[in-house]
Amino acid sequence: MWLYQFFYQPGEWARGIYQVMENWAVRIGMGIQWIQLIDMIIVAIILIAFIFLDVMFLTWLERKVAGHIQVRHGPMRTGPHGIIQPVADAIKLLFKEPMALPGVDNLIYLISPLMMFVGAMLIYIVIPFSPGWVVAPMDYGLLFAFAASGLSSFFVMAGGWSSNNKWSLLGGMRAAAMTLSYEVPLILAAIGVALVSGGLSLVGIVESQAGMWNIIRQPLAAVLFLVASLAEMNRGPFDLAEAEQELVAGYLTEYSGMRFAMYYLGEYTHLLAGAALFTTLFLGGWQGPLLPPILWFLIKIHVMVFVYMWIRWTYPRIRIDHLMAFNWKFVLPLALINLGVTGLVLVL
Amino acid sequence: MDGLFYQISFWVLAVITVLSALMVTTMQNLTRGVIFLVFFFLGIGGLYFLMQAEFLALVQVVVYAGAVAVLFAFVIMLTPRVAEREIKQSLNLGAGFILAALFLALVLSLLLGQPWPELAAPGAGTITLGQLGQALLGEYLLPFELVSVVLLVALVGAVVIAGRNAGRGERKS
């Protein structure tokens, strides 16, 4: 019974637990705001634990996917099929010396990886994991996700810039240029979905997809969103910000030790958030038959993560001027046409 | 609304906003100035959130922190050697003092001359996105379209000015 409610009525389940906590607080004479604070801290810990564990798993998954696509095994030695590889990586990075070139702007150099990670984590605040399981069911959740995502890209640029290295600077500038230009079709594609669903609230968007997912109602927007989010998240074939063959490692060149790890984790956090956004906007979020909503959601976002990885290891990286031309001359007009047609159909 | 956490959040955000605004104006290093500008925008956005103007707060973050600050940073990075140059503070203290005093007088007269509106109860004064859209594209259609045209003109002008020098050093295809 308890388990059934946990899986199939997660909203009621969470509210029940909160009620119990509140009753207990009233009995021992604690203020309501303190119990709300404790509640928020618990939710934050669960969310951060989920993000860290999942991102650790994703770094392993990326290597395995890359390996199998390139007809090799990927990590095999640490644990069964190399599943403990992320732990080994973390230990290695912890023991590395954090270095900085002379002439580095230390303040920006230090806070950039942290802020990039924070920006990527902020997106999870508005993502509905299951009915009733969303940290902040904001009316403007979609806008919040874009605000947080753009913020994390700014700190990619700031990090590349503060490293006092030409490759880093070029990588950072490319990241900023890509974010600025691909954010336009990204938001336009999402607005198409918002029009169909009649609101910017992510919970509302998921609920409006009962019966028919938005990928059927907005197929063009889904493709454009996928392409633009690849660029927004700095993933191949659009990972020009860290193109190895031209820029050593782009904005990451001078980073080492835990600061590098922060950037790296931030990138995968962003990837998972992007997959979750795509799932929420186009794949019906938690909705699905039989299985509990939370499982559906997790399955869908990991399928999307796999698709992102598949794309990265299948297509070669394209040139930066081609990337810009592709955006302004192809993706953006298509997004505008999609938005116009959606509006027209809705009005008629 | 006036709970303890509201007060704490307000003061933290206020300190962040004021400190980063001070940093932006006094920093001699332009690059750091832009970073503090981002924190300033974020602080303002947080204050809007506290006042329950969620849409305004998010637009503030998307437009100012996400786009305007990036453009500033771009300009500074693309302009050779501006990034390393230290901006000298003006030593013209007399003129600065007079200007600051005038501005303070203006702000004070505005602040003290108006009655302070009470903050509306939660949910009462908020405008939905639909109402905002109706207002922009219905009642205020003409100003809205005028602003769009001005922006378009600026965009086309920038392309024309930049296009004059383009093609030099680029291979014609």
PDB file of N, CA, C and O in Angstrom, chain A residues 196-246:
ATOM      1  N   VAL A 196       1.084  25.438 -27.858  1.00  0.00           N
ATOM      2  CA  VAL A 196       0.191  24.286 -27.944  1.00  0.00           C
ATOM      3  C   VAL A 196      -0.364  23.947 -26.559  1.00  0.00           C
ATOM      4  O   VAL A 196      -1.540  23.617 -26.406  1.00  0.00           O
ATOM      5  N   SER A 197       0.503  24.036 -25.536  1.00  0.00           N
ATOM      6  CA  SER A 197       0.068  23.635 -24.195  1.00  0.00           C
ATOM      7  C   SER A 197      -0.631  24.758 -23.458  1.00  0.00           C
ATOM      8  O   SER A 197      -1.250  24.520 -22.432  1.00  0.00           O
ATOM      9  N   GLY A 198      -0.484  25.991 -23.932  1.00  0.00           N
ATOM     10  CA  GLY A 198      -1.174  27.099 -23.305  1.00  0.00           C
ATOM     11  C   GLY A 198      -0.577  27.540 -21.988  1.00  0.00           C
ATOM     12  O   GLY A 198      -1.300  27.852 -21.052  1.00  0.00           O
ATOM     13  N   GLY A 199       0.757  27.576 -21.891  1.00  0.00           N
ATOM     14  CA  GLY A 199       1.363  28.089 -20.670  1.00  0.00           C
ATOM     15  C   GLY A 199       2.836  27.788 -20.623  1.00  0.00           C
ATOM     16  O   GLY A 199       3.329  26.926 -21.345  1.00  0.00           O
ATOM     17  N   LEU A 200       3.564  28.508 -19.761  1.00  0.00           N
ATOM     18  CA  LEU A 200       5.001  28.288 -19.628  1.00  0.00           C
ATOM     19  C   LEU A 200       5.326  27.375 -18.459  1.00  0.00           C
ATOM     20  O   LEU A 200       6.485  27.091 -18.209  1.00  0.00           O
ATOM     21  N   SER A 201       4.304  26.947 -17.703  1.00  0.00           N
ATOM     22  CA  SER A 201       4.572  26.100 -16.553  1.00  0.00           C
ATOM     23  C   SER A 201       4.900  24.686 -17.031  1.00  0.00           C
ATOM     24  O   SER A 201       4.158  24.094 -17.821  1.00  0.00           O
ATOM     25  N   LEU A 202       6.039  24.144 -16.569  1.00  0.00           N
ATOM     26  CA  LEU A 202       6.437  22.818 -17.053  1.00  0.00           C
ATOM     27  C   LEU A 202       5.457  21.745 -16.602  1.00  0.00           C
ATOM     28  O   LEU A 202       5.202  20.787 -17.325  1.00  0.00           O
ATOM     29  N   VAL A 203       4.884  21.916 -15.400  1.00  0.00           N
ATOM     30  CA  VAL A 203       3.884  20.947 -14.943  1.00  0.00           C
ATOM     31  C   VAL A 203       2.680  20.955 -15.875  1.00  0.00           C
ATOM     32  O   VAL A 203       2.176  19.904 -16.299  1.00  0.00           O
ATOM     33  N   GLY A 204       2.259  22.180 -16.232  1.00  0.00           N
ATOM     34  CA  GLY A 204       1.130  22.304 -17.146  1.00  0.00           C
ATOM     35  C   GLY A 204       1.435  21.702 -18.504  1.00  0.00           C
ATOM     36  O   GLY A 204       0.572  21.056 -19.115  1.00  0.00           O
ATOM     37  N   ILE A 205       2.671  21.892 -18.967  1.00  0.00           N
ATOM     38  CA  ILE A 205       3.049  21.349 -20.278  1.00  0.00           C
ATOM     39  C   ILE A 205       2.986  19.829 -20.246  1.00  0.00           C
ATOM     40  O   ILE A 205       2.480  19.192 -21.172  1.00  0.00           O
ATOM     41  N   VAL A 206       3.468  19.221 -19.150  1.00  0.00           N
ATOM     42  CA  VAL A 206       3.414  17.757 -19.061  1.00  0.00           C
ATOM     43  C   VAL A 206       1.964  17.292 -19.008  1.00  0.00           C
ATOM     44  O   VAL A 206       1.569  16.346 -19.697  1.00  0.00           O
ATOM     45  N   GLU A 207       1.145  17.992 -18.208  1.00  0.00           N
ATOM     46  CA  GLU A 207      -0.239  17.536 -18.064  1.00  0.00           C
ATOM     47  C   GLU A 207      -1.020  17.681 -19.364  1.00  0.00           C
ATOM     48  O   GLU A 207      -1.933  16.895 -19.643  1.00  0.00           O
ATOM     49  N   SER A 208      -0.644  18.686 -20.178  1.00  0.00           N
ATOM     50  CA  SER A 208      -1.379  18.876 -21.433  1.00  0.00           C
ATOM     51  C   SER A 208      -1.032  17.803 -22.453  1.00  0.00           C
ATOM     52  O   SER A 208      -1.653  17.735 -23.507  1.00  0.00           O
ATOM     53  N   GLN A 209      -0.006  16.984 -22.172  1.00  0.00           N
ATOM     54  CA  GLN A 209       0.390  15.978 -23.159  1.00  0.00           C
ATOM     55  C   GLN A 209      -0.235  14.622 -22.902  1.00  0.00           C
ATOM     56  O   GLN A 209       0.190  13.633 -23.503  1.00  0.00           O
ATOM     57  N   ALA A 210      -1.212  14.569 -22.016  1.00  0.00           N
ATOM     58  CA  ALA A 210      -1.880  13.296 -21.778  1.00  0.00           C
ATOM     59  C   ALA A 210      -2.557  12.857 -23.071  1.00  0.00           C
ATOM     60  O   ALA A 210      -3.276  13.620 -23.694  1.00  0.00           O
ATOM     61  N   GLY A 211      -2.299  11.614 -23.481  1.00  0.00           N
ATOM     62  CA  GLY A 211      -2.918  11.139 -24.718  1.00  0.00           C
ATOM     63  C   GLY A 211      -2.034  11.336 -25.924  1.00  0.00           C
ATOM     64  O   GLY A 211      -1.756  10.403 -26.648  1.00  0.00           O
ATOM     65  N   MET A 212      -1.579  12.559 -26.156  1.00  0.00           N
ATOM     66  CA  MET A 212      -0.711  12.770 -27.311  1.00  0.00           C
ATOM     67  C   MET A 212       0.512  13.592 -26.911  1.00  0.00           C
ATOM     68  O   MET A 212       0.382  14.675 -26.346  1.00  0.00           O
ATOM     69  N   TRP A 213       1.674  13.039 -27.212  1.00  0.00           N
ATOM     70  CA  TRP A 213       2.898  13.757 -26.855  1.00  0.00           C
ATOM     71  C   TRP A 213       3.140  14.873 -27.841  1.00  0.00           C
ATOM     72  O   TRP A 213       2.709  14.823 -28.994  1.00  0.00           O
ATOM     73  N   ASN A 214       3.893  15.867 -27.366  1.00  0.00           N
ATOM     74  CA  ASN A 214       4.155  17.029 -28.210  1.00  0.00           C
ATOM     75  C   ASN A 214       5.051  16.711 -29.392  1.00  0.00           C
ATOM     76  O   ASN A 214       5.102  17.477 -30.348  1.00  0.00           O
ATOM     77  N   ILE A 215       5.767  15.591 -29.326  1.00  0.00           N
ATOM     78  CA  ILE A 215       6.644  15.278 -30.450  1.00  0.00           C
ATOM     79  C   ILE A 215       5.807  14.967 -31.693  1.00  0.00           C
ATOM     80  O   ILE A 215       6.259  15.144 -32.822  1.00  0.00           O
ATOM     81  N   ILE A 216       4.551  14.557 -31.489  1.00  0.00           N
ATOM     82  CA  ILE A 216       3.668  14.331 -32.636  1.00  0.00           C
ATOM     83  C   ILE A 216       3.018  15.633 -33.078  1.00  0.00           C
ATOM     84  O   ILE A 216       2.875  15.893 -34.262  1.00  0.00           O
ATOM     85  N   ARG A 217       2.664  16.478 -32.085  1.00  0.00           N
ATOM     86  CA  ARG A 217       2.023  17.731 -32.453  1.00  0.00           C
ATOM     87  C   ARG A 217       3.029  18.760 -32.969  1.00  0.00           C
ATOM     88  O   ARG A 217       2.668  19.653 -33.722  1.00  0.00           O
ATOM     89  N   GLN A 218       4.280  18.650 -32.503  1.00  0.00           N
ATOM     90  CA  GLN A 218       5.292  19.638 -32.897  1.00  0.00           C
ATOM     91  C   GLN A 218       6.567  18.927 -33.359  1.00  0.00           C
ATOM     92  O   GLN A 218       7.631  19.093 -32.750  1.00  0.00           O
ATOM     93  N   PRO A 219       6.507  18.152 -34.430  1.00  0.00           N
ATOM     94  CA  PRO A 219       7.698  17.368 -34.806  1.00  0.00           C
ATOM     95  C   PRO A 219       8.870  18.245 -35.206  1.00  0.00           C
ATOM     96  O   PRO A 219      10.020  17.978 -34.820  1.00  0.00           O
ATOM     97  N   LEU A 220       8.605  19.322 -35.953  1.00  0.00           N
ATOM     98  CA  LEU A 220       9.690  20.190 -36.399  1.00  0.00           C
ATOM     99  C   LEU A 220      10.360  20.860 -35.195  1.00  0.00           C
ATOM    100  O   LEU A 220      11.594  20.918 -35.100  1.00  0.00           O
ATOM    101  N   ALA A 221       9.526  21.339 -34.261  1.00  0.00           N
ATOM    102  CA  ALA A 221      10.079  21.985 -33.075  1.00  0.00           C
ATOM    103  C   ALA A 221      10.956  21.013 -32.298  1.00  0.00           C
ATOM    104  O   ALA A 221      11.993  21.396 -31.763  1.00  0.00           O
ATOM    105  N   ALA A 222      10.542  19.729 -32.262  1.00  0.00           N
ATOM    106  CA  ALA A 222      11.337  18.750 -31.517  1.00  0.00           C
ATOM    107  C   ALA A 222      12.720  18.599 -32.144  1.00  0.00           C
ATOM    108  O   ALA A 222      13.740  18.601 -31.438  1.00  0.00           O
ATOM    109  N   VAL A 223      12.777  18.495 -33.471  1.00  0.00           N
ATOM    110  CA  VAL A 223      14.076  18.347 -34.134  1.00  0.00           C
ATOM    111  C   VAL A 223      14.932  19.582 -33.905  1.00  0.00           C
ATOM    112  O   VAL A 223      16.122  19.495 -33.575  1.00  0.00           O
ATOM    113  N   LEU A 224      14.321  20.777 -34.063  1.00  0.00           N
ATOM    114  CA  LEU A 224      15.079  22.013 -33.892  1.00  0.00           C
ATOM    115  C   LEU A 224      15.569  22.140 -32.462  1.00  0.00           C
ATOM    116  O   LEU A 224      16.701  22.552 -32.210  1.00  0.00           O
ATOM    117  N   PHE A 225      14.719  21.769 -31.508  1.00  0.00           N
ATOM    118  CA  PHE A 225      15.121  21.847 -30.101  1.00  0.00           C
ATOM    119  C   PHE A 225      16.299  20.913 -29.840  1.00  0.00           C
ATOM    120  O   PHE A 225      17.246  21.270 -29.146  1.00  0.00           O
ATOM    121  N   LEU A 226      16.247  19.736 -30.442  1.00  0.00           N
ATOM    122  CA  LEU A 226      17.343  18.780 -30.259  1.00  0.00           C
ATOM    123  C   LEU A 226      18.645  19.364 -30.789  1.00  0.00           C
ATOM    124  O   LEU A 226      19.678  19.366 -30.098  1.00  0.00           O
ATOM    125  N   VAL A 227      18.594  19.932 -31.998  1.00  0.00           N
ATOM    126  CA  VAL A 227      19.806  20.492 -32.609  1.00  0.00           C
ATOM    127  C   VAL A 227      20.329  21.661 -31.776  1.00  0.00           C
ATOM    128  O   VAL A 227      21.519  21.731 -31.432  1.00  0.00           O
ATOM    129  N   ALA A 228      19.429  22.593 -31.443  1.00  0.00           N
ATOM    130  CA  ALA A 228      19.862  23.788 -30.729  1.00  0.00           C
ATOM    131  C   ALA A 228      20.350  23.451 -29.336  1.00  0.00           C
ATOM    132  O   ALA A 228      21.296  24.064 -28.838  1.00  0.00           O
ATOM    133  N   SER A 229      19.752  22.428 -28.689  1.00  0.00           N
ATOM    134  CA  SER A 229      20.204  22.111 -27.342  1.00  0.00           C
ATOM    135  C   SER A 229      21.568  21.440 -27.388  1.00  0.00           C
ATOM    136  O   SER A 229      22.352  21.571 -26.445  1.00  0.00           O
ATOM    137  N   LEU A 230      21.896  20.755 -28.482  1.00  0.00           N
ATOM    138  CA  LEU A 230      23.248  20.222 -28.621  1.00  0.00           C
ATOM    139  C   LEU A 230      24.270  21.351 -28.556  1.00  0.00           C
ATOM    140  O   LEU A 230      25.296  21.247 -27.877  1.00  0.00           O
ATOM    141  N   ALA A 231      23.975  22.451 -29.266  1.00  0.00           N
ATOM    142  CA  ALA A 231      24.902  23.572 -29.260  1.00  0.00           C
ATOM    143  C   ALA A 231      24.903  24.252 -27.904  1.00  0.00           C
ATOM    144  O   ALA A 231      25.955  24.642 -27.395  1.00  0.00           O
ATOM    145  N   GLU A 232      23.744  24.394 -27.305  1.00  0.00           N
ATOM    146  CA  GLU A 232      23.643  25.064 -26.005  1.00  0.00           C
ATOM    147  C   GLU A 232      24.426  24.292 -24.940  1.00  0.00           C
ATOM    148  O   GLU A 232      25.029  24.872 -24.052  1.00  0.00           O
ATOM    149  N   MET A 233      24.443  22.972 -25.038  1.00  0.00           N
ATOM    150  CA  MET A 233      25.121  22.175 -24.022  1.00  0.00           C
ATOM    151  C   MET A 233      26.561  21.877 -24.407  1.00  0.00           C
ATOM    152  O   MET A 233      27.209  21.105 -23.721  1.00  0.00           O
ATOM    153  N   ASN A 234      27.043  22.455 -25.523  1.00  0.00           N
ATOM    154  CA  ASN A 234      28.426  22.227 -25.938  1.00  0.00           C
ATOM    155  C   ASN A 234      28.706  20.768 -26.233  1.00  0.00           C
ATOM    156  O   ASN A 234      29.755  20.241 -25.860  1.00  0.00           O
ATOM    157  N   ARG A 235      27.772  20.082 -26.874  1.00  0.00           N
ATOM    158  CA  ARG A 235      28.004  18.676 -27.143  1.00  0.00           C
ATOM    159  C   ARG A 235      28.276  18.486 -28.627  1.00  0.00           C
ATOM    160  O   ARG A 235      27.809  19.245 -29.449  1.00  0.00           O
ATOM    161  N   GLY A 236      29.031  17.443 -28.915  1.00  0.00           N
ATOM    162  CA  GLY A 236      29.330  17.156 -30.297  1.00  0.00           C
ATOM    163  C   GLY A 236      28.067  16.868 -31.057  1.00  0.00           C
ATOM    164  O   GLY A 236      27.126  16.363 -30.471  1.00  0.00           O
ATOM    165  N   PRO A 237      27.967  17.157 -32.345  1.00  0.00           N
ATOM    166  CA  PRO A 237      29.023  17.695 -33.224  1.00  0.00           C
ATOM    167  C   PRO A 237      29.221  19.191 -33.096  1.00  0.00           C
ATOM    168  O   PRO A 237      29.912  19.760 -33.917  1.00  0.00           O
ATOM    169  N   PHE A 238      28.625  19.819 -32.087  1.00  0.00           N
ATOM    170  CA  PHE A 238      28.748  21.265 -31.945  1.00  0.00           C
ATOM    171  C   PHE A 238      29.662  21.633 -30.774  1.00  0.00           C
ATOM    172  O   PHE A 238      29.518  22.705 -30.228  1.00  0.00           O
ATOM    173  N   ASP A 239      30.577  20.749 -30.367  1.00  0.00           N
ATOM    174  CA  ASP A 239      31.395  21.099 -29.203  1.00  0.00           C
ATOM    175  C   ASP A 239      32.624  21.895 -29.631  1.00  0.00           C
ATOM    176  O   ASP A 239      33.746  21.545 -29.301  1.00  0.00           O
ATOM    177  N   LEU A 240      32.367  22.983 -30.364  1.00  0.00           N
ATOM    178  CA  LEU A 240      33.455  23.801 -30.872  1.00  0.00           C
ATOM    179  C   LEU A 240      34.240  24.485 -29.755  1.00  0.00           C
ATOM    180  O   LEU A 240      35.353  24.910 -29.950  1.00  0.00           O
ATOM    181  N   ALA A 241      33.630  24.611 -28.563  1.00  0.00           N
ATOM    182  CA  ALA A 241      34.293  25.316 -27.474  1.00  0.00           C
ATOM    183  C   ALA A 241      35.478  24.527 -26.949  1.00  0.00           C
ATOM    184  O   ALA A 241      36.351  25.066 -26.294  1.00  0.00           O
ATOM    185  N   GLU A 242      35.513  23.234 -27.219  1.00  0.00           N
ATOM    186  CA  GLU A 242      36.661  22.447 -26.764  1.00  0.00           C
ATOM    187  C   GLU A 242      37.165  21.543 -27.877  1.00  0.00           C
ATOM    188  O   GLU A 242      37.513  20.389 -27.643  1.00  0.00           O
ATOM    189  N   ALA A 243      37.169  22.089 -29.105  1.00  0.00           N
ATOM    190  CA  ALA A 243      37.570  21.285 -30.252  1.00  0.00           C
ATOM    191  C   ALA A 243      39.048  20.905 -30.133  1.00  0.00           C
ATOM    192  O   ALA A 243      39.913  21.757 -30.225  1.00  0.00           O
ATOM    193  N   GLU A 244      39.309  19.629 -29.907  1.00  0.00           N
ATOM    194  CA  GLU A 244      40.685  19.217 -29.634  1.00  0.00           C
ATOM    195  C   GLU A 244      41.619  19.501 -30.793  1.00  0.00           C
ATOM    196  O   GLU A 244      42.772  19.846 -30.591  1.00  0.00           O
ATOM    197  N   GLN A 245      41.134  19.311 -32.019  1.00  0.00           N
ATOM    198  CA  GLN A 245      42.091  19.419 -33.121  1.00  0.00           C
ATOM    199  C   GLN A 245      42.502  20.847 -33.391  1.00  0.00           C
ATOM    200  O   GLN A 245      43.488  21.073 -34.055  1.00  0.00           O
ATOM    201  N   GLU A 246      41.754  21.829 -32.858  1.00  0.00           N
ATOM    202  CA  GLU A 246      42.145  23.210 -33.099  1.00  0.00           C
ATOM    203  C   GLU A 246      42.606  23.906 -31.823  1.00  0.00           C
ATOM    204  O   GLU A 246      43.508  24.722 -31.844  1.00  0.00           O
TER     205      GLU A 246
END
